[in-house]
């Protein structure tokens, strides 16, 4: 029987010919439960390989050991679309000499495909795989659903290693990644901690502020002129976004609107909307909860898409180009509607664009929902600390204290006013918040660049500086 | 709403920037019912574009108008994996100045992917597509099932045009080819004649000679040592091959052998074997009949594969590498077990390798079944007119008059003898046939090369010469 199975991760690394200075890649479908990045990096470090670039679609707190590999110069470059607060804080304090390169979920696979950011060895964490490397995230004890972010890595990396805790006889059916791209397969005890891989369930907010924002958000969509047959929609997994989806579902059902597709990271709430007939399909680059995993596995209307298909700016098209409405978050938004999702109020890295910029650029209506202030800091500022998504791609900001429409979209503002929604100029919204919180002091800005935000078109959109020691 | 739909094939051709000297590609899932190649070439000719290379995965009698485009120098190069007798006869008479390049179903996508045979514009005949180009062969009035041979064309061509007679709202689900590769979509009245696209049903032979061969073939497999749990199998759509599959099915059921997968061009007989439990899955690069199309559409155990996944010699692996047994045909086989499937007994082109060489190279047991003679010409010769598949990849020849085992496989010969099967030296088999038919005269060999047979490893395996005028 043909097989690509090798004994250990260590053996696979050796067989790939990985050497100092190369680039390794990882995907993040196992989210905060992922063991694979750490297992691989530990072996790489132990083999004495140094000066690597890690290209990871996202980095979570589970990947904190990466900080040590950076300290030890095993890793000297980091490319990612999202970085959780733990590692973010260390990067913001200057841990890494070269700036981190932040991309979007569409820009990352685009740059891998074009060879701008080539990958030498891709490590694919696969909940299910056969001995020739056909693999899927839908099956197995560590099932995470879609493997959409791993597709470009598999297609374009010079060597590809599949690491699985669900080895099945050949051929695995319903593969996400076919054997044609895979060099080696390694079986391990566990690729992740099920508790961290997906949330058991994602939950709607019960916070009254969140519910007000969600209600406004749903009504903005209702009156946007887009909520008609064929409507398409993406939202995040945050509590207020989910509440907005829930309100939207009620509106769609009561009006009998038959949408076309729900997109994105998929939650059980989107699955409910599919089943209720709000959408004819779900296009899924990442599952956020167990209900989404189960639906992707069993409902043919719920389909996996690659990150290239989801959001690449350089393929002939991507699904985001056909998207009507997206609901997105923000840590800050400025009076030009530029949005920050990279840094917190102290300037520390604690996020990243993910699909934020991609969907904002593609959607006909890109909506930010955020509270007017957080911990006595207004959400609206004169200038965001970091431009994650440019203001030209944002149409509307929804807060509990009112709705600000980007002036480029005057028709929308009029529609919302006509519907009786509290539309304010964004400067008024800023003043309204500051009347409660006071005007915050400007953040001291460091001068050493610790990260670059690469826009979808490949330019540097912004630079994130080290947070000065206080 | 975003759309890539343009008004006509002519407009799409103009938009692609197609110019003199470029290469256009076509796939053959609509088989002898295909309208698309002719429709496209007619527009190209009418636009005055000349000196094109046509790279078609197969050419059928329906594509006879191509001869006129060659005469008019619209087409000056032909690359294909199979050519039916009508066009074959004209090529063999010297119609085309440059030799036709014959590849295999695995070699063709491999050379497209590597850039050895780049495609400027791929035209994809799609029974179902959405306005952004997501497309499938499973749905629509012209449903042909798998679009496996079109996948590499779509992925690697500089421009991709989808031509459909089944335009559906975005997003088409269950796509074979995603929108990320597609530039333009054209809606037409009909992409093919349903009567020619797939046979209504494929049929088992009733010819007594065919049934004897089929029975031997099944018993060879039974005693090959390969018919055990996990067994995998491919066979063609010829009557004797289907009869062999039918006998094999009975053996597998009576012995309780649970195979893993059936591969290839898929017929209703393979679907029956799947449903009977002989296999756990079917991997389908092409549907030969309506039952296969229906099964691919509805049975999740029946999955589409691309030609790269099926048979590419240069990807990290292909399914043929995991194949146990393949049953193949031959117009001639020589005493070194070289097989000819390109030319007829007069030396005229009337076929091609298709997946013949790919599966023979990959399978553990590659079996030829053929009658001892056809029209008083013995099947075994001293030297085949054309080497389509090298003898080193062929294990056994089954005829109604006996079974010849390649001497490289002595263990198999012994097993078959032990099972009481009539194993003969291939020279004996040749003599036995010639005792009935007499020794045929050698074909006069022309000296102008009209076609080259490119092997899976990229070298020239053989050259086909013009048939001298008599």
PDB file of N, CA, C and O in Angstrom, chain A residues 201-205 233 235-239 241-243 245-246 249 266-276 278-279 282 289 291-292:
ATOM      1  N   UNK A 201     -20.783  26.511  22.219  1.00  0.00           N
ATOM      2  CA  UNK A 201     -21.784  27.316  21.516  1.00  0.00           C
ATOM      3  C   UNK A 201     -21.328  28.763  21.576  1.00  0.00           C
ATOM      4  O   UNK A 201     -20.668  29.184  22.521  1.00  0.00           O
ATOM      5  N   UNK A 202     -21.674  29.500  20.545  1.00  0.00           N
ATOM      6  CA  UNK A 202     -21.493  30.943  20.594  1.00  0.00           C
ATOM      7  C   UNK A 202     -22.782  31.525  21.155  1.00  0.00           C
ATOM      8  O   UNK A 202     -23.850  30.958  20.984  1.00  0.00           O
ATOM      9  N   UNK A 203     -22.663  32.655  21.853  1.00  0.00           N
ATOM     10  CA  UNK A 203     -23.834  33.170  22.579  1.00  0.00           C
ATOM     11  C   UNK A 203     -24.172  34.607  22.242  1.00  0.00           C
ATOM     12  O   UNK A 203     -23.312  35.456  22.148  1.00  0.00           O
ATOM     13  N   UNK A 204     -25.432  34.846  22.127  1.00  0.00           N
ATOM     14  CA  UNK A 204     -25.961  36.197  21.955  1.00  0.00           C
ATOM     15  C   UNK A 204     -25.726  36.998  23.231  1.00  0.00           C
ATOM     16  O   UNK A 204     -25.795  36.463  24.338  1.00  0.00           O
ATOM     17  N   UNK A 205     -25.443  38.273  23.048  1.00  0.00           N
ATOM     18  CA  UNK A 205     -25.256  39.125  24.217  1.00  0.00           C
ATOM     19  C   UNK A 205     -26.558  39.283  25.006  1.00  0.00           C
ATOM     20  O   UNK A 205     -27.645  39.218  24.449  1.00  0.00           O
ATOM     21  N   UNK A 233     -25.010  37.991   3.474  1.00  0.00           N
ATOM     22  CA  UNK A 233     -24.738  38.546   4.800  1.00  0.00           C
ATOM     23  C   UNK A 233     -23.569  37.839   5.473  1.00  0.00           C
ATOM     24  O   UNK A 233     -23.405  36.627   5.367  1.00  0.00           O
ATOM     25  N   UNK A 235     -21.507  38.063   9.426  1.00  0.00           N
ATOM     26  CA  UNK A 235     -21.350  38.714  10.723  1.00  0.00           C
ATOM     27  C   UNK A 235     -20.321  37.950  11.531  1.00  0.00           C
ATOM     28  O   UNK A 235     -19.960  36.830  11.186  1.00  0.00           O
ATOM     29  N   UNK A 236     -19.843  38.572  12.578  1.00  0.00           N
ATOM     30  CA  UNK A 236     -18.838  37.928  13.413  1.00  0.00           C
ATOM     31  C   UNK A 236     -19.470  37.073  14.494  1.00  0.00           C
ATOM     32  O   UNK A 236     -20.677  36.819  14.492  1.00  0.00           O
ATOM     33  N   UNK A 237     -18.621  36.624  15.424  1.00  0.00           N
ATOM     34  CA  UNK A 237     -19.084  35.745  16.488  1.00  0.00           C
ATOM     35  C   UNK A 237     -19.229  36.483  17.814  1.00  0.00           C
ATOM     36  O   UNK A 237     -19.479  35.872  18.845  1.00  0.00           O
ATOM     37  N   UNK A 238     -19.079  37.791  17.798  1.00  0.00           N
ATOM     38  CA  UNK A 238     -19.256  38.551  19.026  1.00  0.00           C
ATOM     39  C   UNK A 238     -20.725  38.588  19.435  1.00  0.00           C
ATOM     40  O   UNK A 238     -21.621  38.412  18.603  1.00  0.00           O
ATOM     41  N   UNK A 239     -20.963  38.819  20.725  1.00  0.00           N
ATOM     42  CA  UNK A 239     -22.326  38.747  21.257  1.00  0.00           C
ATOM     43  C   UNK A 239     -23.286  39.724  20.614  1.00  0.00           C
ATOM     44  O   UNK A 239     -24.435  39.380  20.298  1.00  0.00           O
ATOM     45  N   UNK A 241     -22.980  41.140  17.585  1.00  0.00           N
ATOM     46  CA  UNK A 241     -23.149  40.765  16.181  1.00  0.00           C
ATOM     47  C   UNK A 241     -24.143  39.627  16.060  1.00  0.00           C
ATOM     48  O   UNK A 241     -24.987  39.606  15.157  1.00  0.00           O
ATOM     49  N   UNK A 242     -24.046  38.678  16.988  1.00  0.00           N
ATOM     50  CA  UNK A 242     -24.964  37.549  16.962  1.00  0.00           C
ATOM     51  C   UNK A 242     -26.390  38.007  17.270  1.00  0.00           C
ATOM     52  O   UNK A 242     -27.351  37.535  16.662  1.00  0.00           O
ATOM     53  N   UNK A 243     -26.506  38.939  18.194  1.00  0.00           N
ATOM     54  CA  UNK A 243     -27.839  39.469  18.505  1.00  0.00           C
ATOM     55  C   UNK A 243     -28.409  40.186  17.284  1.00  0.00           C
ATOM     56  O   UNK A 243     -29.598  40.067  16.971  1.00  0.00           O
ATOM     57  N   UNK A 245     -27.761  39.451  14.211  1.00  0.00           N
ATOM     58  CA  UNK A 245     -28.189  38.393  13.293  1.00  0.00           C
ATOM     59  C   UNK A 245     -29.543  37.842  13.706  1.00  0.00           C
ATOM     60  O   UNK A 245     -30.409  37.574  12.866  1.00  0.00           O
ATOM     61  N   UNK A 246     -29.720  37.702  15.011  1.00  0.00           N
ATOM     62  CA  UNK A 246     -30.977  37.163  15.515  1.00  0.00           C
ATOM     63  C   UNK A 246     -32.150  38.095  15.212  1.00  0.00           C
ATOM     64  O   UNK A 246     -33.213  37.676  14.756  1.00  0.00           O
ATOM     65  N   UNK A 249     -32.828  37.956  11.523  1.00  0.00           N
ATOM     66  CA  UNK A 249     -33.572  36.739  11.174  1.00  0.00           C
ATOM     67  C   UNK A 249     -35.075  36.979  11.323  1.00  0.00           C
ATOM     68  O   UNK A 249     -35.859  36.636  10.419  1.00  0.00           O
ATOM     69  N   UNK A 266     -18.494  30.839  10.408  1.00  0.00           N
ATOM     70  CA  UNK A 266     -19.916  30.501  10.563  1.00  0.00           C
ATOM     71  C   UNK A 266     -20.183  30.040  11.999  1.00  0.00           C
ATOM     72  O   UNK A 266     -19.419  29.270  12.564  1.00  0.00           O
ATOM     73  N   UNK A 267     -21.304  30.538  12.536  1.00  0.00           N
ATOM     74  CA  UNK A 267     -21.754  30.151  13.873  1.00  0.00           C
ATOM     75  C   UNK A 267     -23.083  29.407  13.767  1.00  0.00           C
ATOM     76  O   UNK A 267     -23.729  29.415  12.723  1.00  0.00           O
ATOM     77  N   UNK A 268     -23.509  28.828  14.877  1.00  0.00           N
ATOM     78  CA  UNK A 268     -24.809  28.192  14.941  1.00  0.00           C
ATOM     79  C   UNK A 268     -25.953  29.137  14.597  1.00  0.00           C
ATOM     80  O   UNK A 268     -26.980  28.706  14.071  1.00  0.00           O
ATOM     81  N   UNK A 269     -25.765  30.427  14.855  1.00  0.00           N
ATOM     82  CA  UNK A 269     -26.829  31.375  14.524  1.00  0.00           C
ATOM     83  C   UNK A 269     -27.038  31.484  13.017  1.00  0.00           C
ATOM     84  O   UNK A 269     -28.172  31.590  12.539  1.00  0.00           O
ATOM     85  N   UNK A 270     -25.933  31.422  12.281  1.00  0.00           N
ATOM     86  CA  UNK A 270     -26.059  31.444  10.822  1.00  0.00           C
ATOM     87  C   UNK A 270     -26.696  30.134  10.338  1.00  0.00           C
ATOM     88  O   UNK A 270     -27.471  30.129   9.382  1.00  0.00           O
ATOM     89  N   UNK A 271     -26.334  29.029  11.004  1.00  0.00           N
ATOM     90  CA  UNK A 271     -26.947  27.743  10.663  1.00  0.00           C
ATOM     91  C   UNK A 271     -28.457  27.812  10.897  1.00  0.00           C
ATOM     92  O   UNK A 271     -29.248  27.346  10.066  1.00  0.00           O
ATOM     93  N   UNK A 272     -28.863  28.427  11.999  1.00  0.00           N
ATOM     94  CA  UNK A 272     -30.304  28.590  12.264  1.00  0.00           C
ATOM     95  C   UNK A 272     -30.974  29.398  11.154  1.00  0.00           C
ATOM     96  O   UNK A 272     -32.098  29.091  10.748  1.00  0.00           O
ATOM     97  N   UNK A 273     -30.297  30.425  10.697  1.00  0.00           N
ATOM     98  CA  UNK A 273     -30.876  31.252   9.627  1.00  0.00           C
ATOM     99  C   UNK A 273     -31.009  30.450   8.335  1.00  0.00           C
ATOM    100  O   UNK A 273     -31.990  30.590   7.598  1.00  0.00           O
ATOM    101  N   UNK A 274     -30.006  29.607   8.067  1.00  0.00           N
ATOM    102  CA  UNK A 274     -30.093  28.724   6.893  1.00  0.00           C
ATOM    103  C   UNK A 274     -31.311  27.823   7.009  1.00  0.00           C
ATOM    104  O   UNK A 274     -32.124  27.713   6.086  1.00  0.00           O
ATOM    105  N   UNK A 275     -31.435  27.184   8.167  1.00  0.00           N
ATOM    106  CA  UNK A 275     -32.518  26.214   8.356  1.00  0.00           C
ATOM    107  C   UNK A 275     -33.889  26.877   8.339  1.00  0.00           C
ATOM    108  O   UNK A 275     -34.875  26.271   7.935  1.00  0.00           O
ATOM    109  N   UNK A 276     -33.922  28.137   8.783  1.00  0.00           N
ATOM    110  CA  UNK A 276     -35.198  28.860   8.802  1.00  0.00           C
ATOM    111  C   UNK A 276     -35.573  29.378   7.412  1.00  0.00           C
ATOM    112  O   UNK A 276     -36.664  29.897   7.227  1.00  0.00           O
ATOM    113  N   UNK A 278     -33.786  31.747   5.716  1.00  0.00           N
ATOM    114  CA  UNK A 278     -33.287  33.095   5.434  1.00  0.00           C
ATOM    115  C   UNK A 278     -32.250  33.074   4.308  1.00  0.00           C
ATOM    116  O   UNK A 278     -32.110  34.037   3.562  1.00  0.00           O
ATOM    117  N   UNK A 279     -31.485  31.979   4.217  1.00  0.00           N
ATOM    118  CA  UNK A 279     -30.469  31.840   3.174  1.00  0.00           C
ATOM    119  C   UNK A 279     -30.633  30.491   2.476  1.00  0.00           C
ATOM    120  O   UNK A 279     -31.161  29.546   3.066  1.00  0.00           O
ATOM    121  N   UNK A 282     -24.731  28.460   2.997  1.00  0.00           N
ATOM    122  CA  UNK A 282     -23.679  29.063   3.814  1.00  0.00           C
ATOM    123  C   UNK A 282     -22.340  28.730   3.160  1.00  0.00           C
ATOM    124  O   UNK A 282     -22.092  27.581   2.791  1.00  0.00           O
ATOM    125  N   UNK A 289     -18.301  27.285  15.944  1.00  0.00           N
ATOM    126  CA  UNK A 289     -18.850  26.480  17.035  1.00  0.00           C
ATOM    127  C   UNK A 289     -19.245  25.101  16.528  1.00  0.00           C
ATOM    128  O   UNK A 289     -19.185  24.813  15.326  1.00  0.00           O
ATOM    129  N   UNK A 291     -22.075  23.574  16.345  1.00  0.00           N
ATOM    130  CA  UNK A 291     -23.245  23.472  15.471  1.00  0.00           C
ATOM    131  C   UNK A 291     -22.853  23.754  14.017  1.00  0.00           C
ATOM    132  O   UNK A 291     -23.365  23.116  13.086  1.00  0.00           O
ATOM    133  N   UNK A 292     -21.939  24.671  13.824  1.00  0.00           N
ATOM    134  CA  UNK A 292     -21.452  24.961  12.469  1.00  0.00           C
ATOM    135  C   UNK A 292     -20.694  23.756  11.907  1.00  0.00           C
ATOM    136  O   UNK A 292     -20.865  23.392  10.744  1.00  0.00           O
TER     137      UNK A 292
END
